[in-house]
PDB file of C-alpha atoms in Angstrom:
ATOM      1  CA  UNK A  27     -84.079  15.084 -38.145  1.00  0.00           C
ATOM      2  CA  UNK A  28     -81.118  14.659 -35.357  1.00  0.00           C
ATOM      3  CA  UNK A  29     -81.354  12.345 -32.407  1.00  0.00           C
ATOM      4  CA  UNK A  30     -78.050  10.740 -30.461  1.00  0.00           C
ATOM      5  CA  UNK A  31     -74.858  11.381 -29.884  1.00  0.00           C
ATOM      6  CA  UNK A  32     -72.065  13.298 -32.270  1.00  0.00           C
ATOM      7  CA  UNK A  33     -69.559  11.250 -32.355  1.00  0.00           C
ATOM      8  CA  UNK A  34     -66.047  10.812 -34.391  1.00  0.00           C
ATOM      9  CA  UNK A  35     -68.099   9.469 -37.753  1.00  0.00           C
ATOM     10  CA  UNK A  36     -70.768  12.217 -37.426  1.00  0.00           C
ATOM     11  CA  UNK A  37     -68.232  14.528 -39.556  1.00  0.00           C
ATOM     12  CA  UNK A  38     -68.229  12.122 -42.440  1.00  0.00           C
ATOM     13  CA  UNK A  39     -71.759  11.449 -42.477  1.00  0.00           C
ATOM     14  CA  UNK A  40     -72.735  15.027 -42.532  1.00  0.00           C
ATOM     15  CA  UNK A  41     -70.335  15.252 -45.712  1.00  0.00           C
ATOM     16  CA  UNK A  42     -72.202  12.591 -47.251  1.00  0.00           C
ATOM     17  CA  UNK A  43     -75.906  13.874 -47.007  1.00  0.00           C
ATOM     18  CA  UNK A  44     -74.996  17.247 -47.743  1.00  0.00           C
ATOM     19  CA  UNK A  45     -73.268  15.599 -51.092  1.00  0.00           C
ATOM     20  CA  UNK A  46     -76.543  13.826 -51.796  1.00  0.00           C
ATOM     21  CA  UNK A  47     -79.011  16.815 -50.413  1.00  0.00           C
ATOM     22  CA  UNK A  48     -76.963  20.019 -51.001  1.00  0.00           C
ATOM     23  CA  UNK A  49     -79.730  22.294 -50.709  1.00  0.00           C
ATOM     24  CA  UNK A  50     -80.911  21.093 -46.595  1.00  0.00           C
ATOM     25  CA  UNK A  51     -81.258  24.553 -44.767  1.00  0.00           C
ATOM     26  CA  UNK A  52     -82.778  23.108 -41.342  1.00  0.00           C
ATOM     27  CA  UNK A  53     -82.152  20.557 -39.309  1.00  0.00           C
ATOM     28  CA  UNK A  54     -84.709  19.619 -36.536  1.00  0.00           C
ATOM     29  CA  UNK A  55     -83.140  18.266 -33.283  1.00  0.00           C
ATOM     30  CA  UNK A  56     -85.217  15.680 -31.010  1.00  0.00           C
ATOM     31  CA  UNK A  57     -82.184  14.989 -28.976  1.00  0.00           C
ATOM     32  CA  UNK A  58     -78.624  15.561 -28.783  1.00  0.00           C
ATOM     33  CA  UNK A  59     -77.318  14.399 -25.585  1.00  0.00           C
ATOM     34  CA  UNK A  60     -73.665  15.992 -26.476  1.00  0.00           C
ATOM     35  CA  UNK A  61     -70.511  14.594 -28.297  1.00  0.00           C
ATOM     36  CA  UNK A  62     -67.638  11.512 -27.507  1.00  0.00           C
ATOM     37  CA  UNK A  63     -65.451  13.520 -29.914  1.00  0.00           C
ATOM     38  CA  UNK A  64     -65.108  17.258 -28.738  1.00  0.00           C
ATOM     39  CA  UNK A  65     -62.616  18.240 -31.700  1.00  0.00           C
ATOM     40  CA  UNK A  66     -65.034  16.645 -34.506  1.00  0.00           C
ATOM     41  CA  UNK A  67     -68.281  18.244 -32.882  1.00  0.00           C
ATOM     42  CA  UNK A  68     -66.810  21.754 -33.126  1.00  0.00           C
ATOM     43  CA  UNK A  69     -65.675  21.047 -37.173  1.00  0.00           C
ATOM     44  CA  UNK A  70     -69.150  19.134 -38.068  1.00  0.00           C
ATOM     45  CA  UNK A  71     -70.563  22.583 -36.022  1.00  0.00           C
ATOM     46  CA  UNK A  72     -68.767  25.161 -38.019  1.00  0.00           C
ATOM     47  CA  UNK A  73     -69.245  23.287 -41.392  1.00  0.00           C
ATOM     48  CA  UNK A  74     -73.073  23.460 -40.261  1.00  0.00           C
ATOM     49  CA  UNK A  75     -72.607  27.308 -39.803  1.00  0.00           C
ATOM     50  CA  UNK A  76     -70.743  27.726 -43.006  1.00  0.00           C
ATOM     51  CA  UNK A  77     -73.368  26.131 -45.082  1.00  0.00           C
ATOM     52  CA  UNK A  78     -75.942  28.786 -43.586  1.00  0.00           C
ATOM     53  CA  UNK A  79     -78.277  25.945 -41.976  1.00  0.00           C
ATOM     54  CA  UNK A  80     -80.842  27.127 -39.653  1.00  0.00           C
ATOM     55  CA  UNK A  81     -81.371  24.551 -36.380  1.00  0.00           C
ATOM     56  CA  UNK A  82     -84.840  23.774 -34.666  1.00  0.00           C
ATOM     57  CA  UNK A  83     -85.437  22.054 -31.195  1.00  0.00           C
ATOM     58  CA  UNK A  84     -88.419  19.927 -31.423  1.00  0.00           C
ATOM     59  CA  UNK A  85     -91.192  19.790 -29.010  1.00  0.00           C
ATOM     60  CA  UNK A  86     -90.314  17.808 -26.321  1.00  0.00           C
ATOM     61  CA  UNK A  87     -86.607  18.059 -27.353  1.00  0.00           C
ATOM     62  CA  UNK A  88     -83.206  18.261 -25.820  1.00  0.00           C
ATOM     63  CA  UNK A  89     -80.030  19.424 -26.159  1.00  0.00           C
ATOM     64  CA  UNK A  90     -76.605  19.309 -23.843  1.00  0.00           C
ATOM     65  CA  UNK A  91     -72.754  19.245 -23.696  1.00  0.00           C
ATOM     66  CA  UNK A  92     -71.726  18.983 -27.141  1.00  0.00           C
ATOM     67  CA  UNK A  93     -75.288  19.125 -28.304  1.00  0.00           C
ATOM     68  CA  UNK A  94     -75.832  22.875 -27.262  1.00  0.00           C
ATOM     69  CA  UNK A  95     -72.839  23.848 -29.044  1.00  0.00           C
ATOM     70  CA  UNK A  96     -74.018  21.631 -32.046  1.00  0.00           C
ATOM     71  CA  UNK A  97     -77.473  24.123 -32.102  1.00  0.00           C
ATOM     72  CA  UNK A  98     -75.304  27.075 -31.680  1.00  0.00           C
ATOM     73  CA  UNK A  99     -74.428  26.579 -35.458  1.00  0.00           C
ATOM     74  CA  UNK A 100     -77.406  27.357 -36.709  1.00  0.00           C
ATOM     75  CA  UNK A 101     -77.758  30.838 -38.781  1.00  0.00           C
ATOM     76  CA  UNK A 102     -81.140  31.158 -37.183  1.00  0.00           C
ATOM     77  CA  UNK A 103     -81.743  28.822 -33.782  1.00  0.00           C
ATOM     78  CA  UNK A 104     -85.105  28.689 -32.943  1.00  0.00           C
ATOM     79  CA  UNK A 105     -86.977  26.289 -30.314  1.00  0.00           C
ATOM     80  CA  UNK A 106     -90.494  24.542 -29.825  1.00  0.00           C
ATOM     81  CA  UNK A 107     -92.256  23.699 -26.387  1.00  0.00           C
ATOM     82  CA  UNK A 108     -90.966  21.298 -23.521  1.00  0.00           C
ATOM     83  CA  UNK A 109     -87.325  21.762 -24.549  1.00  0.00           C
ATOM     84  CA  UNK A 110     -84.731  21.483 -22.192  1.00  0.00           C
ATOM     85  CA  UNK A 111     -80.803  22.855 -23.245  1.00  0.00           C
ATOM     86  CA  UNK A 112     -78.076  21.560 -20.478  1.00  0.00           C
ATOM     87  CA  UNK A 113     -74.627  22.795 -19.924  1.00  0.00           C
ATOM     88  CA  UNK A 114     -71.594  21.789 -17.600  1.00  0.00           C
ATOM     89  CA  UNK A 115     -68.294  21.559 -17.595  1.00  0.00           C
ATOM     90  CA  UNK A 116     -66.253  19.673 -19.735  1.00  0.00           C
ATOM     91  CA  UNK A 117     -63.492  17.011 -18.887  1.00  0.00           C
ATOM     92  CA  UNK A 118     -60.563  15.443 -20.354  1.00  0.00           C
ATOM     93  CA  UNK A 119     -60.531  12.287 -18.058  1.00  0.00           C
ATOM     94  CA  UNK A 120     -58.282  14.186 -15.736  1.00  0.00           C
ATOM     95  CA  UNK A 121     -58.622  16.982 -15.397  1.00  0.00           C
ATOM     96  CA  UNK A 122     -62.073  20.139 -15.785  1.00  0.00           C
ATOM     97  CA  UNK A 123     -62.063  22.916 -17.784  1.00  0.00           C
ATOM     98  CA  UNK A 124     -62.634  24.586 -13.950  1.00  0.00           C
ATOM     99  CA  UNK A 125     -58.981  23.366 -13.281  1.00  0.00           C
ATOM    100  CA  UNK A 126     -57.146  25.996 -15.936  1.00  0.00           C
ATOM    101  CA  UNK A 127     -56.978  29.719 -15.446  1.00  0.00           C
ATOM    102  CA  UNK A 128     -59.769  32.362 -17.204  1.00  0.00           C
ATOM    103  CA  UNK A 129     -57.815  32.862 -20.162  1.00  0.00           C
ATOM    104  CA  UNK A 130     -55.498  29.611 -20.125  1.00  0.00           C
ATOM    105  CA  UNK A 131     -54.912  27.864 -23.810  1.00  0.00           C
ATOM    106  CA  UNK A 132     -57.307  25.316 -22.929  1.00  0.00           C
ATOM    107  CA  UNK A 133     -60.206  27.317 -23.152  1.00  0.00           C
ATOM    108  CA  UNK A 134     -59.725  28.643 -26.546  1.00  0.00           C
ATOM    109  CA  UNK A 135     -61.263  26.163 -29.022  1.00  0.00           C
ATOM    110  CA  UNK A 136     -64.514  27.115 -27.432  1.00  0.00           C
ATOM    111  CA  UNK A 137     -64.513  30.122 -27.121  1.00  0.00           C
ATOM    112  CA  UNK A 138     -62.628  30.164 -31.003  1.00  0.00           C
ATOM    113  CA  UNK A 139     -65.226  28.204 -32.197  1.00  0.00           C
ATOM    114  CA  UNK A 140     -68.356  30.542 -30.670  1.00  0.00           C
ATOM    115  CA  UNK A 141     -66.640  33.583 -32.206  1.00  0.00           C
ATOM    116  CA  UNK A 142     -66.620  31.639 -35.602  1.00  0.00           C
ATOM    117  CA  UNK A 143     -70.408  31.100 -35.786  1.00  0.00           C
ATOM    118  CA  UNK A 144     -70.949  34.871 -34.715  1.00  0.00           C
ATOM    119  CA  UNK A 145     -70.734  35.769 -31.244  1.00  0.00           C
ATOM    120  CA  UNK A 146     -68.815  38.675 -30.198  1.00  0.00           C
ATOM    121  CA  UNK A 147     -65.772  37.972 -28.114  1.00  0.00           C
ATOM    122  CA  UNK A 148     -67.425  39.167 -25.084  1.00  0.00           C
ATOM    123  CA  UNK A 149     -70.410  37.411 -25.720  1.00  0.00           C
ATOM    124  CA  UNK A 150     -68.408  34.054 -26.455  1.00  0.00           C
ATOM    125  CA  UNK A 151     -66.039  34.370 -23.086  1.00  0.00           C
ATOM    126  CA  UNK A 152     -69.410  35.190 -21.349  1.00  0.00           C
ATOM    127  CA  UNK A 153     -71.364  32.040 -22.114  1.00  0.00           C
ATOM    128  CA  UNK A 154     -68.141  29.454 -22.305  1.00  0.00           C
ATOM    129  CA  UNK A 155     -67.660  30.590 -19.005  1.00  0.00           C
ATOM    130  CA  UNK A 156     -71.054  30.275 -17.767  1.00  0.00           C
ATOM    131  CA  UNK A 157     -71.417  26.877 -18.672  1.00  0.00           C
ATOM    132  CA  UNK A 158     -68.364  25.269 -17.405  1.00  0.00           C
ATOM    133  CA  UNK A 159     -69.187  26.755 -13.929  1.00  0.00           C
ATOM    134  CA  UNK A 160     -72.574  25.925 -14.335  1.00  0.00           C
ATOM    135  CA  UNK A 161     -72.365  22.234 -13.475  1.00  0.00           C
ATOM    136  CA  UNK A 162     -69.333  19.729 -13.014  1.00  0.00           C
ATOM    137  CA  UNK A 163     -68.669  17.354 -15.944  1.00  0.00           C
ATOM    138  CA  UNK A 164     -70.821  14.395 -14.340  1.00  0.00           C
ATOM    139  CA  UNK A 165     -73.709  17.074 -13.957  1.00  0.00           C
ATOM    140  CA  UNK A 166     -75.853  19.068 -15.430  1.00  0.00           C
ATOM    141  CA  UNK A 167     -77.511  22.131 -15.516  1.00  0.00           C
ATOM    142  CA  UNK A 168     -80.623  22.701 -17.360  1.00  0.00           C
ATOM    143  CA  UNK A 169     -81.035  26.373 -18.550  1.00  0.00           C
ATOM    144  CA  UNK A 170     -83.767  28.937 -17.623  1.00  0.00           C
ATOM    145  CA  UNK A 171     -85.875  30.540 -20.155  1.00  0.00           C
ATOM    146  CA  UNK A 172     -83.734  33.880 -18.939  1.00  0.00           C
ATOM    147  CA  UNK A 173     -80.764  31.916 -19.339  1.00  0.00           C
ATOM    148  CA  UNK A 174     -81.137  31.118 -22.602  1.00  0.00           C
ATOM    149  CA  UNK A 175     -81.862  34.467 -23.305  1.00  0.00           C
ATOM    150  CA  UNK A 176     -78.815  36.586 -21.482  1.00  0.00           C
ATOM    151  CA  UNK A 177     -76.820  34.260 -23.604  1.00  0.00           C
ATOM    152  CA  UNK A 178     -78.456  34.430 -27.029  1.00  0.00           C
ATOM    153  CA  UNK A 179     -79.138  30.996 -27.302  1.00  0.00           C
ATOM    154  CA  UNK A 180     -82.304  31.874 -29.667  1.00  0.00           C
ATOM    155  CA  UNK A 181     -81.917  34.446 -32.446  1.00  0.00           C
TER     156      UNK A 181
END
């Protein structure tokens, strides 16, 4: 079970319970509120992916910022009742994803990564740039059930 924030030790720990439980296939979120380290969410993510582990949200759970892309991972994403999945924008301190060009370098390790765990390149450039003009960086937007359908959230 999941609950808190990824943060820059979340890669390491994964590696550790995976070493001691190598045959885990699901991992039930309660809450993810999203990530301090952006460039060690999207490797624990993709080592998720790789190790074909399926990803529930919990009754009553939820997931945003990093913690949506976290869920992404999963081979099959599914969801319970009362969930809620937020998106926004993300920030470096100075300056929003908003602030750099469709297409600009920035962009890229997000849309990189959603391409990794199988989303089509349209499909990735579609949802990466629905959420970071969904909300500002201090916001958030909580996804519609048709939301997180157009954008595959659930498989």
């Amino acid at each position: 079970e999941m609950k808190g924030t990824i943060n820059s030790k979340s890669l390491k720990k994964f590696n550790k319970l995976i070493k001691k439980y190598p045959n885990i296939t699901l991992i039930n979120i309660k809450n993810c509120d999203g990530s301090s380290d952006d460039e060690t969410n999207l490797k624990l993510s993709l080592k998720v992916h790789e190790k074909n582990i399926n990803i529930h949200l919990m009754d009553n759970g939820s997931i945003a910022s990093g913690g949506v892309d976290f869920f992404l991972s999963g081979i099959k994403r599914s969801k319970g009742n009362d969930t809620q999945i937020g998106v926004h924008s993300w920030s470096d301190g100075s300056n929003s994803a908003t602030d750099y060009a469709i297409g600009h370098s920035n962009h890229l390790p997000y849309i990189d990564y959603y391409k990794n765990i199988g989303f089509s390149q349209e499909d990735a450039e579609n949802f990466y740039y629905y959420t970071i003009n969904s909300a500002t960086a201090k916001s958030i937007h909580w996804m519609t059930e048709d939301e997180i359908s157009q954008y595959k959230i659930l498989n």
